Short mmCIF file of N, CA and C in Angstrom, two decimals:
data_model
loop_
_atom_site.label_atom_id
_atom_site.label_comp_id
_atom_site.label_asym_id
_atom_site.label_seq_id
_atom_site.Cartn_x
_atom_site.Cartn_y
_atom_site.Cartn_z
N UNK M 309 -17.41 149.26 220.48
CA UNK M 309 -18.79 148.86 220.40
C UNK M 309 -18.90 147.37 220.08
N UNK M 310 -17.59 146.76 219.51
CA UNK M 310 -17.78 145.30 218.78
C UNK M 310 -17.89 144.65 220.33
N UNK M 311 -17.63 145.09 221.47
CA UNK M 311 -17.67 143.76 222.46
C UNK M 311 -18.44 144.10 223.37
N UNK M 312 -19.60 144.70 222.74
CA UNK M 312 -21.04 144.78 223.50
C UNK M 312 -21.93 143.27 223.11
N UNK M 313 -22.92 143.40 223.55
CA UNK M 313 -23.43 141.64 224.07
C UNK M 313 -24.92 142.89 222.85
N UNK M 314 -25.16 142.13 221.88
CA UNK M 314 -26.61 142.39 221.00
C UNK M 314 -27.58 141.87 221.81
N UNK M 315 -27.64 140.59 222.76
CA UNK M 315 -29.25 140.71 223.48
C UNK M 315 -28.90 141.16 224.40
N UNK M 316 -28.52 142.68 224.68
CA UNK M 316 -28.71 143.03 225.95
C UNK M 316 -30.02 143.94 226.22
N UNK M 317 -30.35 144.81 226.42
CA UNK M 317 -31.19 145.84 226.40
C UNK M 317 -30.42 146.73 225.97
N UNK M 318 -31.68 147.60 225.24
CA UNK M 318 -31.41 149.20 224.02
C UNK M 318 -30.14 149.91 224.88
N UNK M 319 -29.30 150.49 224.36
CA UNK M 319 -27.96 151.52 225.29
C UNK M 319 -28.10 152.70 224.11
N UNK M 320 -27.33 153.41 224.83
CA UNK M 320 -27.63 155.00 223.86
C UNK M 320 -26.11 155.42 223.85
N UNK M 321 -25.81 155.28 222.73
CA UNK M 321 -24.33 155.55 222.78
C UNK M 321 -23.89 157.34 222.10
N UNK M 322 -23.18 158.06 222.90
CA UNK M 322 -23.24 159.35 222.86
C UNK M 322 -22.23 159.34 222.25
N UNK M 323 -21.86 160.11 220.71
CA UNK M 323 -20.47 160.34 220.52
C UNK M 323 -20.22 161.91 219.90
N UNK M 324 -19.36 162.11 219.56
CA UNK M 324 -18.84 163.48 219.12
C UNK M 324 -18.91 163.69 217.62
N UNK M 325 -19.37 164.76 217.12
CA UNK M 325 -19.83 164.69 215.52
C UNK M 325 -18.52 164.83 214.56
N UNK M 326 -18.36 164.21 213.58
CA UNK M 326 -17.69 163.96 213.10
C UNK M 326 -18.57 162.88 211.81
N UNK M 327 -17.45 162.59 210.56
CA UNK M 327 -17.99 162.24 209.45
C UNK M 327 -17.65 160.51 209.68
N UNK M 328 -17.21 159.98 210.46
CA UNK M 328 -16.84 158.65 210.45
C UNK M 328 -18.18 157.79 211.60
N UNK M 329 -18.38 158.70 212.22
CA UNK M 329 -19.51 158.25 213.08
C UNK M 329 -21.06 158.49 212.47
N UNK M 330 -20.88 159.08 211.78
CA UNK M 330 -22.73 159.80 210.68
C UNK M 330 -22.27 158.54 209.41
N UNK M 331 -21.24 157.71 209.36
CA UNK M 331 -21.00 156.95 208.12
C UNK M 331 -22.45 156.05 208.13
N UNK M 332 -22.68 155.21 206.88
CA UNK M 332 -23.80 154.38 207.05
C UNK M 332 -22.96 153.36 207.79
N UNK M 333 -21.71 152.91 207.51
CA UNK M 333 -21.39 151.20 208.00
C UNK M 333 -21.31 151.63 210.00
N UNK M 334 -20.77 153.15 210.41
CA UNK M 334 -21.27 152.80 211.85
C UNK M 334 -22.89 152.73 211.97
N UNK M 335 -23.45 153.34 211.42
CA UNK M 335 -25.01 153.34 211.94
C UNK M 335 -25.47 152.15 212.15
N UNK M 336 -24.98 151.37 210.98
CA UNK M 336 -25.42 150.04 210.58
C UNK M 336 -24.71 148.79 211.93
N UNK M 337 -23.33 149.43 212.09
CA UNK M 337 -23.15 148.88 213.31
C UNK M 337 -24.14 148.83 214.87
N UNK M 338 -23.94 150.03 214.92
CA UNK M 338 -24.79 150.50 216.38
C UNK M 338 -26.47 149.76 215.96
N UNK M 339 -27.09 149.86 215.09
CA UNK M 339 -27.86 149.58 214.85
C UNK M 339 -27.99 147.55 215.13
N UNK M 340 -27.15 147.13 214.71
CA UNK M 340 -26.61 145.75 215.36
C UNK M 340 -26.45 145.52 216.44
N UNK M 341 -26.27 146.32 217.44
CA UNK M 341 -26.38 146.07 218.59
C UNK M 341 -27.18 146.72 219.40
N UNK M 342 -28.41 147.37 218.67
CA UNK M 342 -29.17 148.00 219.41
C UNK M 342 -28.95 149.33 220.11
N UNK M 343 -27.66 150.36 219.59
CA UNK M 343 -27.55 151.21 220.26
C UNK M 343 -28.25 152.30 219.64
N UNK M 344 -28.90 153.20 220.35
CA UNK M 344 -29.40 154.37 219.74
C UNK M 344 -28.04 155.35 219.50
N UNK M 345 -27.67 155.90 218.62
CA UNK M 345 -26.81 156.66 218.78
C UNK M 345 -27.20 158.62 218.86
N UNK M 346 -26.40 158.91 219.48
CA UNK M 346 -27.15 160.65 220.27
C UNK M 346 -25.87 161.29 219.77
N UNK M 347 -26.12 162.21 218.47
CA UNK M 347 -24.96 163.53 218.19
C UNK M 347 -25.44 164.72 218.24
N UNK M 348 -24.96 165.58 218.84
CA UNK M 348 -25.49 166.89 219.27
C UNK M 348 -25.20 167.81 218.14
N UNK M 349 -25.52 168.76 218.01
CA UNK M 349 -25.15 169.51 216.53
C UNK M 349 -24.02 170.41 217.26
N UNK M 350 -23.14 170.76 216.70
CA UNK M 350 -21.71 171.66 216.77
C UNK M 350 -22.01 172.93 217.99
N UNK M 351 -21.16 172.81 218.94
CA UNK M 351 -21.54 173.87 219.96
C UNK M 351 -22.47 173.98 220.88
N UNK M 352 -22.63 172.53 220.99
CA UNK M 352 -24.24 171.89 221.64
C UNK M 352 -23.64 171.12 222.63
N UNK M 353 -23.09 171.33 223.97
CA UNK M 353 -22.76 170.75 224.98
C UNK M 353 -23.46 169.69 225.74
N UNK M 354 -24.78 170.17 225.57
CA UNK M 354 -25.69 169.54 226.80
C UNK M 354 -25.82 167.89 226.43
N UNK M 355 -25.96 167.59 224.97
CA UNK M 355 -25.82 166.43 224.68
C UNK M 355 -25.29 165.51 225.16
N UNK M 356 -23.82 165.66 225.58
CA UNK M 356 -22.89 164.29 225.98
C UNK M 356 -22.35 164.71 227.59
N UNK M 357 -24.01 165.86 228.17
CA UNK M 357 -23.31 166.08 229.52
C UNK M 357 -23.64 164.24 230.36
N UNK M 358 -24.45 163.98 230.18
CA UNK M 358 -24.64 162.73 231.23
C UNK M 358 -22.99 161.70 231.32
N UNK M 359 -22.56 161.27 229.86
CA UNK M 359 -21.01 160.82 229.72
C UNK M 359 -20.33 161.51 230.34
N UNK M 360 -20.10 162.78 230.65
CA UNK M 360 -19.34 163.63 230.79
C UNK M 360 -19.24 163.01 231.90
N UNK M 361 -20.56 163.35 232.80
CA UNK M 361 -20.27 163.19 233.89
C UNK M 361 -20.13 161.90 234.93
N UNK M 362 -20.44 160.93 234.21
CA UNK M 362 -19.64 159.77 234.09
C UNK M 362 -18.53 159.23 234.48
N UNK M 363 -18.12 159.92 233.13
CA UNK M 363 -16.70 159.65 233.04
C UNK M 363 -15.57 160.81 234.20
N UNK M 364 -16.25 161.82 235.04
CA UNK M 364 -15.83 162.73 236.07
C UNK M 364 -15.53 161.64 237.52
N UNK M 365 -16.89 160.93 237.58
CA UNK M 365 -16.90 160.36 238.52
C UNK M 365 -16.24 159.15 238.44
N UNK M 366 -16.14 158.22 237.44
CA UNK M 366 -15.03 157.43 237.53
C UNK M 366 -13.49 157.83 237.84
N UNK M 367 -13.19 158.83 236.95
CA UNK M 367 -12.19 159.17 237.06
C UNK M 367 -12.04 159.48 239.23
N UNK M 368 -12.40 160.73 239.13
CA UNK M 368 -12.10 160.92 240.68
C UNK M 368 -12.45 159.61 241.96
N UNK M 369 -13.56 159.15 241.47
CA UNK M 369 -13.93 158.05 242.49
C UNK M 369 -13.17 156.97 242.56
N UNK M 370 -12.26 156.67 241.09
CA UNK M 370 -11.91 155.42 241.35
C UNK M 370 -10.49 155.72 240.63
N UNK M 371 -10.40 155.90 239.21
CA UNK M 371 -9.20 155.91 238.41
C UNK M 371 -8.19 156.72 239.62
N UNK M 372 -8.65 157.72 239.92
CA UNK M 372 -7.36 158.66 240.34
C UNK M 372 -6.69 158.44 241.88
N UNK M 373 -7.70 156.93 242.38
CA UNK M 373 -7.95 156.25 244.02
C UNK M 373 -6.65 154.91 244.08
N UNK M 374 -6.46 154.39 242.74
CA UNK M 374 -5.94 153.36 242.47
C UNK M 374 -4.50 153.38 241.53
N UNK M 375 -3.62 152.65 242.02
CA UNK M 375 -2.31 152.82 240.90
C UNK M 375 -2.43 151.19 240.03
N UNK M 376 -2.70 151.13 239.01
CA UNK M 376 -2.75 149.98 237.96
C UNK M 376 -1.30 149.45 237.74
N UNK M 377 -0.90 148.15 237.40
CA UNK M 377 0.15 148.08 236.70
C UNK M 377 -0.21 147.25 235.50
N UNK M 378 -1.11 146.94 235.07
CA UNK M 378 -1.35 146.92 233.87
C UNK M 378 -2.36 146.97 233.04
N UNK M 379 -2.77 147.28 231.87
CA UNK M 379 -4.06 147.71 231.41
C UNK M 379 -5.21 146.88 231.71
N UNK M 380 -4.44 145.04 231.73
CA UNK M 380 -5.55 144.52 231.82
C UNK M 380 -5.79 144.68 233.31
N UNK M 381 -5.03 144.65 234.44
CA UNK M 381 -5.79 145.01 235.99
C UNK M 381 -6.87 146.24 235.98
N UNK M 382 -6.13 147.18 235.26
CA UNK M 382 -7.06 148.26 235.12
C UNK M 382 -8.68 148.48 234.44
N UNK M 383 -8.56 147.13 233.31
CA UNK M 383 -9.91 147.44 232.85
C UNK M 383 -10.82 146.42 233.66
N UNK M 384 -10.02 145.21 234.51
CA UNK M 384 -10.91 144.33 235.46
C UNK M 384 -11.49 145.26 236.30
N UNK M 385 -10.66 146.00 237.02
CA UNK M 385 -10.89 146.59 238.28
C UNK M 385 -12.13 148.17 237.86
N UNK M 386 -12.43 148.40 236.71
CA UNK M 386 -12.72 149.72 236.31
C UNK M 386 -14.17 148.88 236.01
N UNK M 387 -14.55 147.80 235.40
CA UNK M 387 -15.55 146.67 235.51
C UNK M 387 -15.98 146.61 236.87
N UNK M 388 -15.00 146.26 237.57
CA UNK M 388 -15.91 145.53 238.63
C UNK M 388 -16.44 146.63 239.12
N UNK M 389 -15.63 148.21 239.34
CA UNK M 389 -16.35 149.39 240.26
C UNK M 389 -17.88 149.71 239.20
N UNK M 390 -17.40 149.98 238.22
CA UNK M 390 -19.16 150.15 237.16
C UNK M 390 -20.21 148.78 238.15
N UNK M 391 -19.84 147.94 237.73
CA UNK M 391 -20.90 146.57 237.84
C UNK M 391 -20.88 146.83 238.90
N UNK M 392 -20.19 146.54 239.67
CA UNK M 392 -20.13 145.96 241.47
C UNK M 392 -20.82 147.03 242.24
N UNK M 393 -20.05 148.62 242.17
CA UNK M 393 -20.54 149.72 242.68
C UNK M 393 -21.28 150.61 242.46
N UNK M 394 -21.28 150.98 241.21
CA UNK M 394 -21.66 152.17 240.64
C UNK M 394 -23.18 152.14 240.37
N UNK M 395 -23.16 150.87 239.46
CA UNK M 395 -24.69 150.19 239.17
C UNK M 395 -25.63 150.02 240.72
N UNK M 396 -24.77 149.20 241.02
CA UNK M 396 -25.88 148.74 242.24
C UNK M 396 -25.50 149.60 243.63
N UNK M 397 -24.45 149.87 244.13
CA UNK M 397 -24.82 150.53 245.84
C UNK M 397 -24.61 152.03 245.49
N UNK M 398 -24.02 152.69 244.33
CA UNK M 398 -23.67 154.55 244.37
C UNK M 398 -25.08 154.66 244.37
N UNK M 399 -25.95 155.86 244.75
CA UNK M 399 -26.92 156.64 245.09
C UNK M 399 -26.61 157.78 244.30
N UNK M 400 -27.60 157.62 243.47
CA UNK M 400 -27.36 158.41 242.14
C UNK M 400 -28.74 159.68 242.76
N UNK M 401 -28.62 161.50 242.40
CA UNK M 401 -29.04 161.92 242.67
C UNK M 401 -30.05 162.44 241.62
N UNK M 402 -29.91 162.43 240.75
CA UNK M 402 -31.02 162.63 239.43
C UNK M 402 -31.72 161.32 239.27
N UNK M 403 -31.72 160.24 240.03
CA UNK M 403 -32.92 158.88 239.89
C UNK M 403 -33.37 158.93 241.55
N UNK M 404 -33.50 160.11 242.73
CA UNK M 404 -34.03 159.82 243.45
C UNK M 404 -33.30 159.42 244.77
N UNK M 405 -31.99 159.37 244.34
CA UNK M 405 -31.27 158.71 245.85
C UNK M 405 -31.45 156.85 246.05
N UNK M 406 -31.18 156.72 244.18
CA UNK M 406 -31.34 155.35 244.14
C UNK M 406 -30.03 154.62 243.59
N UNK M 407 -29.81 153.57 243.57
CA UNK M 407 -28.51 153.49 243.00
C UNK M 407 -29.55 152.49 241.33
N UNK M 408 -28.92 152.91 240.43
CA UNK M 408 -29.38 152.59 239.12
C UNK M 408 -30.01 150.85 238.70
N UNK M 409 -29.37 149.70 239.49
CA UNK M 409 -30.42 148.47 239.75
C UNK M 409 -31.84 148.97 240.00
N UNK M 410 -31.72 150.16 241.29
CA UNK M 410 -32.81 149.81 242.08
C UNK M 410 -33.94 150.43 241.67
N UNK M 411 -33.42 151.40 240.82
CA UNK M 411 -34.21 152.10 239.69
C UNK M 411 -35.20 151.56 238.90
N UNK M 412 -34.16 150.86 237.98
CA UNK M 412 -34.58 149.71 237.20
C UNK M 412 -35.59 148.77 237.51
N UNK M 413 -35.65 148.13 238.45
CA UNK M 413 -36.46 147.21 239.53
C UNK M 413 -37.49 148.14 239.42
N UNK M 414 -37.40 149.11 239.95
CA UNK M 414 -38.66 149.80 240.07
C UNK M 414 -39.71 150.21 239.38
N UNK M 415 -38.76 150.76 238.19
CA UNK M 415 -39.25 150.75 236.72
C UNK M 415 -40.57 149.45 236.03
N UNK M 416 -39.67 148.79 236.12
CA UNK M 416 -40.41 147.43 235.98
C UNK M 416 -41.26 146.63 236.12
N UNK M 417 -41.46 147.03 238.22
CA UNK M 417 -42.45 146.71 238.39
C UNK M 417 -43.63 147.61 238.64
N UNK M 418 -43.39 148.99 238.19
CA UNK M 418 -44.55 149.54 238.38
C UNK M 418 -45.28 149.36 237.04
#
């Protein structure tokens, strides 16, 4: 979370319950950077389905498409598909058959 950008816009950061994440000094963190943080109560799946599925589609779309040889190629290249692709040309089906820029844009200006 430390190498998130604080003026960016609000993010909602989903994590898994546990006593280190309910601490005051993370709240107080996330709270520094503007993240809302979302914990589901014990046995409560639906919470961290959107990450989930996320993290499905990176994996198959891209991680499992590409052989890395080193962490740092891997976290450039895992950047650029989020930013480059994912954000702006994937056609996301729960925003409409939009890819998530175009969303946004839209959002905005209505």
């Amino acid at each position: 979370m430390r190498a998130g950008n604080a003026n960016r816009r609000r993010v909602c950061c989903c994590i898994p319950t546990g006593g280190q994440y309910a601490s005051r000094a993370y709240r107080k963190l996330a709270a520094g950077f503007r993240a809302n943080i979302s914990m589901s109560r014990r046995a409560n799946a639906w919470d961290n389905a959107p990450m989930e599925s996320f993290f499905k589609t990176l994996k198959v779309e891209r991680i499992y498409q590409v052989r890395y040889e080193t962490r740092a190629q891997a976290r450039l290249d895992i950047v650029d598909w989020i930013e480059g692709y994912y954000n702006r040309q994937r056609l996301h089906t729960s925003i409409d058959f939009l890819a998530p820029v175009e969303y946004e844009a839209a959002l905005i200006a209505a």
